[in-house]
PDB file of C-alpha atoms in Angstrom:
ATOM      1  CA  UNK A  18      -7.111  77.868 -26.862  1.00  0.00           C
ATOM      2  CA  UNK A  19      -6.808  75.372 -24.107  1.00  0.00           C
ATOM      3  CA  UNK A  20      -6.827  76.535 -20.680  1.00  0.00           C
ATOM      4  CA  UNK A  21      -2.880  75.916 -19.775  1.00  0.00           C
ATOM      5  CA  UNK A  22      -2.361  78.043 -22.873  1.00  0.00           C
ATOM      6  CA  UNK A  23      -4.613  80.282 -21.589  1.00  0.00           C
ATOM      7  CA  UNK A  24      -3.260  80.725 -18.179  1.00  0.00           C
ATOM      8  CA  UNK A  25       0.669  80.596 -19.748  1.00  0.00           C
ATOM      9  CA  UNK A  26       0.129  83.379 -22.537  1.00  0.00           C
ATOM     10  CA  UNK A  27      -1.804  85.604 -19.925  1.00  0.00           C
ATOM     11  CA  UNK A  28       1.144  85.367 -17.038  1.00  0.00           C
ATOM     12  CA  UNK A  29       3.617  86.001 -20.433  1.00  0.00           C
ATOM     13  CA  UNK A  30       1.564  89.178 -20.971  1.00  0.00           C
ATOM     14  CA  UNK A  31       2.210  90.793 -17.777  1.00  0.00           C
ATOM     15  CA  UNK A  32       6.096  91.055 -18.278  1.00  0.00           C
ATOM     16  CA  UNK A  33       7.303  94.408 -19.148  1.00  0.00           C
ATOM     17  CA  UNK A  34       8.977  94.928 -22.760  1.00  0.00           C
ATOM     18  CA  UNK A  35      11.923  92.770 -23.852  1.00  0.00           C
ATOM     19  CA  UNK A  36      15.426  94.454 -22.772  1.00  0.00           C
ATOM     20  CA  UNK A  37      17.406  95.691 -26.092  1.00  0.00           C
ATOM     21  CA  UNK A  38      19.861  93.465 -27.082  1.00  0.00           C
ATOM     22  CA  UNK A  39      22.161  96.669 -26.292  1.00  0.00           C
ATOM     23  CA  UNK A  40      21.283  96.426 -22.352  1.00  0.00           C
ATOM     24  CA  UNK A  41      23.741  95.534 -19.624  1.00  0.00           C
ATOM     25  CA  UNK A  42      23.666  91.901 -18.460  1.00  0.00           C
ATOM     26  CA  UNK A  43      22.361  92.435 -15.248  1.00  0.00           C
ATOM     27  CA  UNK A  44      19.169  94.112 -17.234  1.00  0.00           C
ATOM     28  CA  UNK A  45      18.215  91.094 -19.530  1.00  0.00           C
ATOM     29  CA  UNK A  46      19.377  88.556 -17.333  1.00  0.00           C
ATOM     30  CA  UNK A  47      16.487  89.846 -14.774  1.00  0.00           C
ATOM     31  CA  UNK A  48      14.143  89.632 -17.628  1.00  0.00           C
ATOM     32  CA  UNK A  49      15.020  86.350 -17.903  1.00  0.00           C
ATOM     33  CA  UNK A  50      14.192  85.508 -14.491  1.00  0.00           C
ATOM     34  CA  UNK A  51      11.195  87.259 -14.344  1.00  0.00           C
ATOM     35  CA  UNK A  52       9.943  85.299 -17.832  1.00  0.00           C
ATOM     36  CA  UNK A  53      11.025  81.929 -15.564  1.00  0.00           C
ATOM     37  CA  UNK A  54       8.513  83.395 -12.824  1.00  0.00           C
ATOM     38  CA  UNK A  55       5.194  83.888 -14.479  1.00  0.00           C
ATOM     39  CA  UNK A  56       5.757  80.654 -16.287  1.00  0.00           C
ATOM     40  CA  UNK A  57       6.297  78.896 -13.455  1.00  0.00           C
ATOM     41  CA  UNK A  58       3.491  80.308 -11.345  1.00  0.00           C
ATOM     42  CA  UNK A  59       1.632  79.235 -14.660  1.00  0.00           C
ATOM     43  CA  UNK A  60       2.439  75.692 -14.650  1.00  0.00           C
ATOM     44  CA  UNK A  61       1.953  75.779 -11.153  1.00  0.00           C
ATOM     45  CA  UNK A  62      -1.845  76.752 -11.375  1.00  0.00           C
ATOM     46  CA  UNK A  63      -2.724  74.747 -14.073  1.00  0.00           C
ATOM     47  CA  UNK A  64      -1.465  71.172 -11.832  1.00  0.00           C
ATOM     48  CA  UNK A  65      -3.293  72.516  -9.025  1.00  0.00           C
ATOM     49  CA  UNK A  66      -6.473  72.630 -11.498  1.00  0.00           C
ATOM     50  CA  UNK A  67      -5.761  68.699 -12.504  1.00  0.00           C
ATOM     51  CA  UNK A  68      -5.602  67.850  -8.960  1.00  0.00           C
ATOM     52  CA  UNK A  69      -2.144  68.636  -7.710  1.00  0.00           C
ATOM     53  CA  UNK A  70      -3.127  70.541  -4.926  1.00  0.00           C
ATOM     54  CA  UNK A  71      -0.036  70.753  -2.792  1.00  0.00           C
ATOM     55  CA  UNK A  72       2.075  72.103  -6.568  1.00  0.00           C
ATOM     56  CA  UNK A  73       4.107  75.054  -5.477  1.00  0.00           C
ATOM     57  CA  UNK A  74       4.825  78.177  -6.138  1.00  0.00           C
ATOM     58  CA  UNK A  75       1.594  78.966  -4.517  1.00  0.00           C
ATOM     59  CA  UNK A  76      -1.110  81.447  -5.704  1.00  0.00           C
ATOM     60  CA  UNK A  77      -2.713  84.089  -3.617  1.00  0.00           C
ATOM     61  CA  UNK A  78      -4.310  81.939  -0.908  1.00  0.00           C
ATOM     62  CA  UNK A  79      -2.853  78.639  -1.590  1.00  0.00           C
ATOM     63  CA  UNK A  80      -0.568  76.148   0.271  1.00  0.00           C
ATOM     64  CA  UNK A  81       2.980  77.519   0.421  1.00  0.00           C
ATOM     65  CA  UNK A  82       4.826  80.829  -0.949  1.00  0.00           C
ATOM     66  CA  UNK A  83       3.427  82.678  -3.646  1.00  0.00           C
ATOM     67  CA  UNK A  84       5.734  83.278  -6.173  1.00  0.00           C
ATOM     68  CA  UNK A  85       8.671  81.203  -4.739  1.00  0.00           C
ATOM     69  CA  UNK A  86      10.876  78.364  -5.365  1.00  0.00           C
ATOM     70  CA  UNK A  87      10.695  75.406  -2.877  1.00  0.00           C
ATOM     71  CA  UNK A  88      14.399  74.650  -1.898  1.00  0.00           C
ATOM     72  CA  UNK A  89      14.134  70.535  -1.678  1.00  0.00           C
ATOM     73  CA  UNK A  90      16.822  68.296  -0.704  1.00  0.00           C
ATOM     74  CA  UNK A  91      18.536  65.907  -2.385  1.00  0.00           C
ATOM     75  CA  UNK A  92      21.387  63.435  -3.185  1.00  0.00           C
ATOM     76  CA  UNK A  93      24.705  66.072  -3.712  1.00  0.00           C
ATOM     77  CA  UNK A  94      22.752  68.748  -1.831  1.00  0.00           C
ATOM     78  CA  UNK A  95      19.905  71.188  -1.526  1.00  0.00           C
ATOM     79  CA  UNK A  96      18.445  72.441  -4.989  1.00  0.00           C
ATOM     80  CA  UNK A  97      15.818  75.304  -5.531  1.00  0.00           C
ATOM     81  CA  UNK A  98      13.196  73.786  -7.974  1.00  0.00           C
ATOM     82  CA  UNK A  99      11.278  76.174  -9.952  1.00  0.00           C
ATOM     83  CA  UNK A 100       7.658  73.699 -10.161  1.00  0.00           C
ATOM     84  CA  UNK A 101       7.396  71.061  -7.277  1.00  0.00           C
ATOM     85  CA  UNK A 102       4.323  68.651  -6.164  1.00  0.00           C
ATOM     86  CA  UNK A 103       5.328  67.185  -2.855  1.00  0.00           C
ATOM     87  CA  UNK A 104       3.643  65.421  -0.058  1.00  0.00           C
ATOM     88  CA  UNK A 105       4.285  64.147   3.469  1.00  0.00           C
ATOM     89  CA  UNK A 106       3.527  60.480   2.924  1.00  0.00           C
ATOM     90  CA  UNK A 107       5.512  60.139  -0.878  1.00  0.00           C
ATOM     91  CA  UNK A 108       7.863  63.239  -0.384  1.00  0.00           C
ATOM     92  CA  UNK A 109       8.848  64.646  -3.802  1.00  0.00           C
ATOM     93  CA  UNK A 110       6.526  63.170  -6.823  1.00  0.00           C
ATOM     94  CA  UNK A 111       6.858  65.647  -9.635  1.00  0.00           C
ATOM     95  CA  UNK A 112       9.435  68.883 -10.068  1.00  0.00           C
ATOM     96  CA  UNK A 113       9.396  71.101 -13.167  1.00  0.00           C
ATOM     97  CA  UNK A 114      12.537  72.937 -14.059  1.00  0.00           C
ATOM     98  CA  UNK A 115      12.008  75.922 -16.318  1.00  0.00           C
ATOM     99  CA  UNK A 116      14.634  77.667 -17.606  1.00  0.00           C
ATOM    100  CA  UNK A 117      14.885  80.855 -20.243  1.00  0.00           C
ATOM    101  CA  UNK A 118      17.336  82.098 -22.618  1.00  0.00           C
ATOM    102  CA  UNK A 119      15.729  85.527 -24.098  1.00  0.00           C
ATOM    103  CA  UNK A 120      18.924  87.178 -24.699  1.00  0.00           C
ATOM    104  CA  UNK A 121      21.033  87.815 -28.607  1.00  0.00           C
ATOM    105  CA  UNK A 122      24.508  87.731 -27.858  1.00  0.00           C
ATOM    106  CA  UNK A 123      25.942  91.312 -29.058  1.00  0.00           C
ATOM    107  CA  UNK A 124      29.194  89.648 -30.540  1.00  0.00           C
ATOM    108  CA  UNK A 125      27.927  86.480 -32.102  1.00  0.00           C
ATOM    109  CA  UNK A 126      24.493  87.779 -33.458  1.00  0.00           C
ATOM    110  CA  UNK A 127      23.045  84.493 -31.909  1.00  0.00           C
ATOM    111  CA  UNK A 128      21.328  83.187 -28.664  1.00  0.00           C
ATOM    112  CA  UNK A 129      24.098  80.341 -28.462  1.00  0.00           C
ATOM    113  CA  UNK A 130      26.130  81.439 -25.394  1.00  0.00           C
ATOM    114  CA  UNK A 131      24.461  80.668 -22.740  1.00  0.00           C
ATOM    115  CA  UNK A 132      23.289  77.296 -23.474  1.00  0.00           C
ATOM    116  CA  UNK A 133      25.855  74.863 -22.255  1.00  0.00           C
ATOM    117  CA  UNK A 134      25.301  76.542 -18.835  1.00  0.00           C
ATOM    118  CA  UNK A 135      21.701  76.291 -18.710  1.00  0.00           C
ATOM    119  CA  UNK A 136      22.331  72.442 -20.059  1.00  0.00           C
ATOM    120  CA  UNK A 137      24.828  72.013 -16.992  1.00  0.00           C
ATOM    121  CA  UNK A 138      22.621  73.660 -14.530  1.00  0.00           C
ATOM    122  CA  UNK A 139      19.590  71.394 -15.748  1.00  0.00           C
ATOM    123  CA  UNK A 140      21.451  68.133 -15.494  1.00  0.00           C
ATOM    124  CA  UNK A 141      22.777  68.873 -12.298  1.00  0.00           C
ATOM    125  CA  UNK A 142      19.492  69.838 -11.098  1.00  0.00           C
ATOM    126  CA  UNK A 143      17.680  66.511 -12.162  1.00  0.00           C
ATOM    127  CA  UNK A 144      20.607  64.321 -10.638  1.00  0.00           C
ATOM    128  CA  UNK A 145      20.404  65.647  -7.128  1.00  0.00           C
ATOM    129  CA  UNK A 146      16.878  65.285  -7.264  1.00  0.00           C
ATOM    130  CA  UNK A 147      16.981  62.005  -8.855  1.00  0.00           C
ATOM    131  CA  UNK A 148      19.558  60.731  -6.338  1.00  0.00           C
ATOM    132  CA  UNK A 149      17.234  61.598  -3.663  1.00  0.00           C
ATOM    133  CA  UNK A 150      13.843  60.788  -5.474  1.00  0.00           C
ATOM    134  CA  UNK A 151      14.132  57.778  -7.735  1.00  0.00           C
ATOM    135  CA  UNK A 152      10.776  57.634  -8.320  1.00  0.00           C
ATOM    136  CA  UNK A 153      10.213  61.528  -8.794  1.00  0.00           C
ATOM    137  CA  UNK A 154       8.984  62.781 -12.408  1.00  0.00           C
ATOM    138  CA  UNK A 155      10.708  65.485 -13.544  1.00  0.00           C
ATOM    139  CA  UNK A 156       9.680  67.771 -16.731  1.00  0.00           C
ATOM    140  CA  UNK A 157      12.300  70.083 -17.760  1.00  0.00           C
ATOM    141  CA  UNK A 158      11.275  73.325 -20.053  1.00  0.00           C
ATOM    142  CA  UNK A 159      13.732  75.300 -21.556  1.00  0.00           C
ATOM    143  CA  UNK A 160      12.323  78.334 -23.298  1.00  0.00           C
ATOM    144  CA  UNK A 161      13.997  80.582 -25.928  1.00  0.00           C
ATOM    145  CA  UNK A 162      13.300  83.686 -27.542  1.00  0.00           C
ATOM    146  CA  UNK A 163      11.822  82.760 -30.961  1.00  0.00           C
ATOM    147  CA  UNK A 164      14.966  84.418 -32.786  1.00  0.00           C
ATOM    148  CA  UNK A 165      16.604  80.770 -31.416  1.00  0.00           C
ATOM    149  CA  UNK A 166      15.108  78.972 -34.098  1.00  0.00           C
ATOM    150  CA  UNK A 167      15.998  81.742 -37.107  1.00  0.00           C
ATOM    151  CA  UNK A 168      19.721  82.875 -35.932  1.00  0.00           C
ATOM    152  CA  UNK A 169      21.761  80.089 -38.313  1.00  0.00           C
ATOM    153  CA  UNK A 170      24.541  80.586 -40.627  1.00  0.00           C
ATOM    154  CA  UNK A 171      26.734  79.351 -43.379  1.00  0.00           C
ATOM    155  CA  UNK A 172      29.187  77.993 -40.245  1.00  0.00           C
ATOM    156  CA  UNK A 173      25.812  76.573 -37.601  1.00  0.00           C
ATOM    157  CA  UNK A 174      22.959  75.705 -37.074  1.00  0.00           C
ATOM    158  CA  UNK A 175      20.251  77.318 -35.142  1.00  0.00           C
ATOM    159  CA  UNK A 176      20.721  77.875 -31.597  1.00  0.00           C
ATOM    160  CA  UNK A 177      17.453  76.029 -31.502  1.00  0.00           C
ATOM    161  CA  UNK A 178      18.066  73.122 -33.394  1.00  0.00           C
ATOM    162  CA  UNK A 179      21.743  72.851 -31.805  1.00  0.00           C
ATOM    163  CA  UNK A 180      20.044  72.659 -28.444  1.00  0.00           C
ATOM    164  CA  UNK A 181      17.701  69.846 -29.455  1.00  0.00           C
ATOM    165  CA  UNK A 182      21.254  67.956 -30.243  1.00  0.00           C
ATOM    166  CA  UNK A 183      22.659  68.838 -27.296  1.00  0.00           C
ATOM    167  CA  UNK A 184      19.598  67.536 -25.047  1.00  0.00           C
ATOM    168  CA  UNK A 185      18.411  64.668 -27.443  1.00  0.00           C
ATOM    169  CA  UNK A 186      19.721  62.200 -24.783  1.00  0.00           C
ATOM    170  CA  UNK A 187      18.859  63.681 -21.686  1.00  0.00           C
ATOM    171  CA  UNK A 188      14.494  63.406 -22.482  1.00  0.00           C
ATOM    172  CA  UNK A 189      12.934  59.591 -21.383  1.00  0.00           C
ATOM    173  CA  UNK A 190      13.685  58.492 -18.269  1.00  0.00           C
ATOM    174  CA  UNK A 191      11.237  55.884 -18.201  1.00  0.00           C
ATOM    175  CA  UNK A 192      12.380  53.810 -15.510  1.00  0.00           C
ATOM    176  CA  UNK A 193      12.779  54.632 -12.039  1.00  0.00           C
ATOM    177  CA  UNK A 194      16.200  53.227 -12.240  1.00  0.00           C
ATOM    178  CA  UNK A 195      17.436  54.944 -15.031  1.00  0.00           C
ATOM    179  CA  UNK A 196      19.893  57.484 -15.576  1.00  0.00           C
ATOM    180  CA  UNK A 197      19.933  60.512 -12.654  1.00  0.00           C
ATOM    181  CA  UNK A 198      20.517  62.958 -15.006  1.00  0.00           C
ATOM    182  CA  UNK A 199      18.273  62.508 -17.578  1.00  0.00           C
ATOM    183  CA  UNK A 200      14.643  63.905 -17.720  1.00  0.00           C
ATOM    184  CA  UNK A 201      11.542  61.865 -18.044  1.00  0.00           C
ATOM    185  CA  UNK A 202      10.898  64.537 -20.379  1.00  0.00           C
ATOM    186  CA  UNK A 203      12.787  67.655 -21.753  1.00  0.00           C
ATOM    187  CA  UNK A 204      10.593  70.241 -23.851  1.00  0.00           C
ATOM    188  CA  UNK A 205      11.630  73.235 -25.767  1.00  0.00           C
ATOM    189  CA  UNK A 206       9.591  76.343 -26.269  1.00  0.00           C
ATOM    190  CA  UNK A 207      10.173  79.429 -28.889  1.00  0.00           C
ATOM    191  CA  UNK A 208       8.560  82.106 -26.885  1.00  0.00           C
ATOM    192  CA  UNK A 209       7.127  85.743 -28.390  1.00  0.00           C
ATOM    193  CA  UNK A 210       6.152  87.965 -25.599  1.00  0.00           C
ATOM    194  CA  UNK A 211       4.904  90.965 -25.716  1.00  0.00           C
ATOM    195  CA  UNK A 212       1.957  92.863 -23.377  1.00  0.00           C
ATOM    196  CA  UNK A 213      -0.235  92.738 -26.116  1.00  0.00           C
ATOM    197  CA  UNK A 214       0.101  89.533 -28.255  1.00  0.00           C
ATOM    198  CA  UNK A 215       2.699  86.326 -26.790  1.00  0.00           C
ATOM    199  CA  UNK A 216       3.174  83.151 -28.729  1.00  0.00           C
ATOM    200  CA  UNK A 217       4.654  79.847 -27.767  1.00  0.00           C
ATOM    201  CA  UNK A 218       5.661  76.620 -29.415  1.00  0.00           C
ATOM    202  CA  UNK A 219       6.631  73.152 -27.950  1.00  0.00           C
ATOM    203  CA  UNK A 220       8.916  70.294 -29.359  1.00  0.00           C
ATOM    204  CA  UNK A 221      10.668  67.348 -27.051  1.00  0.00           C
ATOM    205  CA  UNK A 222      13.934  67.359 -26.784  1.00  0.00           C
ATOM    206  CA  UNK A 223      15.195  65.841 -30.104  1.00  0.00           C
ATOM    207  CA  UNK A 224      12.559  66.625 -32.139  1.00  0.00           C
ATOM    208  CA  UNK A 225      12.639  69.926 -33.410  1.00  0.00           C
ATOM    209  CA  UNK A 226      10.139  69.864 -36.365  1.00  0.00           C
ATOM    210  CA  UNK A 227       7.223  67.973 -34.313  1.00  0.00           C
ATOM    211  CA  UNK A 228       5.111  70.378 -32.594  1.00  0.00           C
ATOM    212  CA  UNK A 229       3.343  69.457 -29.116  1.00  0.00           C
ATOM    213  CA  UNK A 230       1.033  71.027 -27.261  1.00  0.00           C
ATOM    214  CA  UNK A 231       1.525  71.944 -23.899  1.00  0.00           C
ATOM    215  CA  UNK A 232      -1.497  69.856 -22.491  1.00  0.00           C
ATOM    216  CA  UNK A 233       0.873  67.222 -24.264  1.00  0.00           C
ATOM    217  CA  UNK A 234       3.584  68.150 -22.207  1.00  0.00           C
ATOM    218  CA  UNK A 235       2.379  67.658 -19.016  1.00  0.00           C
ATOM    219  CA  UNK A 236      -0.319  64.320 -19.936  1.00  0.00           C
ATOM    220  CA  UNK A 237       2.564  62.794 -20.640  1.00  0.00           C
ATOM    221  CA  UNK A 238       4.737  63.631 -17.218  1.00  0.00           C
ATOM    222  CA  UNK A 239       1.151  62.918 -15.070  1.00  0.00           C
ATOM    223  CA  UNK A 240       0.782  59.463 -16.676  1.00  0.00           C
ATOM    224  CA  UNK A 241       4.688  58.544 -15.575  1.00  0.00           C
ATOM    225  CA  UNK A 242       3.184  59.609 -11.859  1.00  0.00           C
ATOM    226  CA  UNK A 243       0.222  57.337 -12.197  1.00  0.00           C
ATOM    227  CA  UNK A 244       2.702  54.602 -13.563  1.00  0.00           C
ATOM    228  CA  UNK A 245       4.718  55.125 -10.543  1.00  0.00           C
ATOM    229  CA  UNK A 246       2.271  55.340  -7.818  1.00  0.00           C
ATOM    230  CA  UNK A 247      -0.705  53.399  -8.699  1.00  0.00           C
ATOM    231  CA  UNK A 248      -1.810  52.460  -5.538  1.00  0.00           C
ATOM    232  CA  UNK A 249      -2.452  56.616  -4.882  1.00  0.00           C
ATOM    233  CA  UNK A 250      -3.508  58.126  -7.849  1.00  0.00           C
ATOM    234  CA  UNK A 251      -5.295  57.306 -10.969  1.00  0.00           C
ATOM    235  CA  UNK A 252      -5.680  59.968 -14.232  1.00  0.00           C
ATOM    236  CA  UNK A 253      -9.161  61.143 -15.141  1.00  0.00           C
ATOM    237  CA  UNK A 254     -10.226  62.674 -18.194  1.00  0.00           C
ATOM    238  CA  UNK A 255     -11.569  66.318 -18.491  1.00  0.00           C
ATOM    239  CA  UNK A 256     -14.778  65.500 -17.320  1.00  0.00           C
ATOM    240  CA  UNK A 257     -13.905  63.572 -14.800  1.00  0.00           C
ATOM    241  CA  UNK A 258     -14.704  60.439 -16.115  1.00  0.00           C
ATOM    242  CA  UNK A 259     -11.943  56.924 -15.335  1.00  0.00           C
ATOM    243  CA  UNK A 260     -10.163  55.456 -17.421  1.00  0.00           C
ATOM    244  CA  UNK A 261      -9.832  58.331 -20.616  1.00  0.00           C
ATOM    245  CA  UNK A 262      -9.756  57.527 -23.879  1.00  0.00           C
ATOM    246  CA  UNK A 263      -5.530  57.750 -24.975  1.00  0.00           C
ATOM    247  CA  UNK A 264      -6.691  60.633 -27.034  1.00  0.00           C
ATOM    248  CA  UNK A 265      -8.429  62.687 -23.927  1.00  0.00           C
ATOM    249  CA  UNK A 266      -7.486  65.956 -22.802  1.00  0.00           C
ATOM    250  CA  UNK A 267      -6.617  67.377 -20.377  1.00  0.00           C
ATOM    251  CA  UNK A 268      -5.549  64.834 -17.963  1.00  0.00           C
ATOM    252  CA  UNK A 269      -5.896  65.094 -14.164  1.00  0.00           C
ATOM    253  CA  UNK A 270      -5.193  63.564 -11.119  1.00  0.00           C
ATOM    254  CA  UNK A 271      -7.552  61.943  -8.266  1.00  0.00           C
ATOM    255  CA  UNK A 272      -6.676  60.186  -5.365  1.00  0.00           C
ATOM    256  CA  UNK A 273      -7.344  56.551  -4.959  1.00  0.00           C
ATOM    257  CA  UNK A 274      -8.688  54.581  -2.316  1.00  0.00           C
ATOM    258  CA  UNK A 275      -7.320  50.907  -1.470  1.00  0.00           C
ATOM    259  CA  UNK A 276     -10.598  49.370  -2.661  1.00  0.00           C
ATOM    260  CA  UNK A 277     -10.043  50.602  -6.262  1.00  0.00           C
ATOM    261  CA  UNK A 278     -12.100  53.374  -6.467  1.00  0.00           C
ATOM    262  CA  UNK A 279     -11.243  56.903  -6.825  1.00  0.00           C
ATOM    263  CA  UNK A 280     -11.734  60.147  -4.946  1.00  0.00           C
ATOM    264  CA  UNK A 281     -13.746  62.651  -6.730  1.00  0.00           C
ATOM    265  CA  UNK A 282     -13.736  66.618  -5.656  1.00  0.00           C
ATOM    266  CA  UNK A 283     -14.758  69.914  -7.406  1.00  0.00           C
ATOM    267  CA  UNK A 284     -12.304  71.538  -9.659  1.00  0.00           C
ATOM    268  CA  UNK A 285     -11.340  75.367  -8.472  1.00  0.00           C
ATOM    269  CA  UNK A 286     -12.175  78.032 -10.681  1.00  0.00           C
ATOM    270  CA  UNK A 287      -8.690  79.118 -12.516  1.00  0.00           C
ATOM    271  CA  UNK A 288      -7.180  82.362 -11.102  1.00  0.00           C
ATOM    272  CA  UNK A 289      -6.046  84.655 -13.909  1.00  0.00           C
ATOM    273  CA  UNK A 290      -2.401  86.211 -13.894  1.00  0.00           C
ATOM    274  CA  UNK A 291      -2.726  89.468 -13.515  1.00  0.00           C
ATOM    275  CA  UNK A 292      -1.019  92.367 -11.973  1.00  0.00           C
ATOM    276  CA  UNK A 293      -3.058  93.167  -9.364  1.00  0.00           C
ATOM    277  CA  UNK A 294      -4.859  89.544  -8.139  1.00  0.00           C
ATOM    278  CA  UNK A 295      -2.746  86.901  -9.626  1.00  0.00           C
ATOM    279  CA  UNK A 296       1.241  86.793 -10.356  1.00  0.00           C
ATOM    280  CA  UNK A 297       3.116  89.902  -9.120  1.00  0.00           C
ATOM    281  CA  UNK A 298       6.369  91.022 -10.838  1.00  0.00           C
ATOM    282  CA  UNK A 299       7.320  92.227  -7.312  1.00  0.00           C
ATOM    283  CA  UNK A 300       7.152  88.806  -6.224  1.00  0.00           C
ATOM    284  CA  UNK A 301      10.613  87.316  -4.668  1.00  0.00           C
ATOM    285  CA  UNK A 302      11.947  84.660  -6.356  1.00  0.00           C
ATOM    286  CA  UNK A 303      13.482  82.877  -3.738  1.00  0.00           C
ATOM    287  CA  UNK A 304      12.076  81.843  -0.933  1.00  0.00           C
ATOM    288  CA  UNK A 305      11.986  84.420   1.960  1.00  0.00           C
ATOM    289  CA  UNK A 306      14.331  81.957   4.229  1.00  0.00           C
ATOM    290  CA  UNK A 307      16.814  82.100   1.581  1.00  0.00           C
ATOM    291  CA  UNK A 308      17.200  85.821   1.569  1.00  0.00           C
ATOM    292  CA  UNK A 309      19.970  87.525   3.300  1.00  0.00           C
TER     293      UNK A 309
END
């Protein structure tokens, strides 16, 4: 198990037990958020580890809020942005959206009726911050409950293979100029979580039978940044060493100097996701500025 899976799976394990389908809306829809949380502290660890130090939500001692959203501004107005890595001389460089959809529809049987939503909320979340931040990266990662990919029938699809439809065009922004809301890349997840045991799978957005890891995932968004800003930062491979083999993994980031040469500095230790030292499900989820 690689270490992002590590920290993910462990910040999955500290949610309480999925809401019956039965519950009220208020109930699983705060499950939801809470799922959104501990991933997003998780992904938010794991850059710090590769060399995004300024990544927020923060952990327990680090730069900015732990646990919160940083509200950025952009093109059609503010946005809160689950994942961000921003600095004062380049402003925003790389945002993470993660979004969750853990809930059966009572009526329908299916997890299919809240996904236009999400999809609107999503799009209109990377063309604000596109409009302001050509040149930002941003990953989007929408996970469902596992029962997405099994809940077809004689009349659909799964909800999990209708969403890969639905998003197949909005994954590969590759140029800085391209289209504001699409994604430089869009993953899905199928998600398990329990306290005991959790489980996740990745696929990019219009591929639902090709597995990726979630090292994958985010390689692939660090080496748009390095495309995008190569006078600043150049990727290293796991043991530091320049210029990685294609094949290396994990990826990080160090800083470069304007002779060519790069920065090196130690790695932090990883903090685990627990309770009492890590991740709190007590944690806001906005920031405090933002409350009323």
């Amino acid at each position: 198990m690689s270490r992002s899976d590590d920290l993910l799976l462990t910040g999955l394990r500290v949610l309480p037990e999925k809401p019956a389908d039965s519950e009220k809306a208020p109930v699983k829809k705060h499950y939801s958020e809470m799922m959104s949380q501990v991933i997003a502290a998780a992904l938010a660890e794991e850059l710090r580890l590769r060399g995004l130090r300024e990544t927020r939500p923060g952990g327990d001692g680090e730069i900015g809020k732990r646990g919160a959203e940083r509200r950025m501004s952009g093109g059609i107005g503010a946005k809160k942005v689950d994942v961000t890595w921003a600095t004062e001389e380049s402003g925003l460089i790389l945002a993470i959206s993660v979004k969750c959809i853990t809930a059966k529809d009572v009526t329908t049987g299916n997890y299919q009726k809240n996904l236009i939503n999400r999809r609107g909320d999503m799009l209109g979340e990377a063309v604000t911050l596109h409009r302001r931040f050509p040149y930002a990266v941003l990953g989007g990662f929408l996970f469902f409950d596992k029962g997405a990919a099994a809940d077809a029938s004689d009349q659909r699809s799964s909800t999990f293979r209708n969403a890969h439809r639905a998003f197949r065009l909005f994954t590969g922004r590759n140029d800085p100029s391209g289209r504001d809301e699409q994604y430089e890349r869009f993953y899905f997840a199928l998600v398990d979580a329990t306290p005991f045991q959790s489980t996740v799978t990745f696929t990019l957005a219009g591929s639902p039978d090709v597995e990726v890891t979630l090292d994958t995932a985010l390689n692939s968004l660090l080496k748009i940044v390095v495309d995008r800003d190569p006078d600043f930062y150049a990727l290293v491979g796991p043991n530091g060493e320049i210029d990685p083999t294609p094949d290396a993994t994990p990826l990080a980031l160090a800083r470069m100097r304007s002779s060519g040469s790069i920065e090196k500095g130690k790695a932090r230790s990883s903090r685990k996701l627990t309770g009492q030292k890590g991740l709190s499900l007590d944690t806001p989820i906005v920031d405090d500025e933002d409350e009323e």
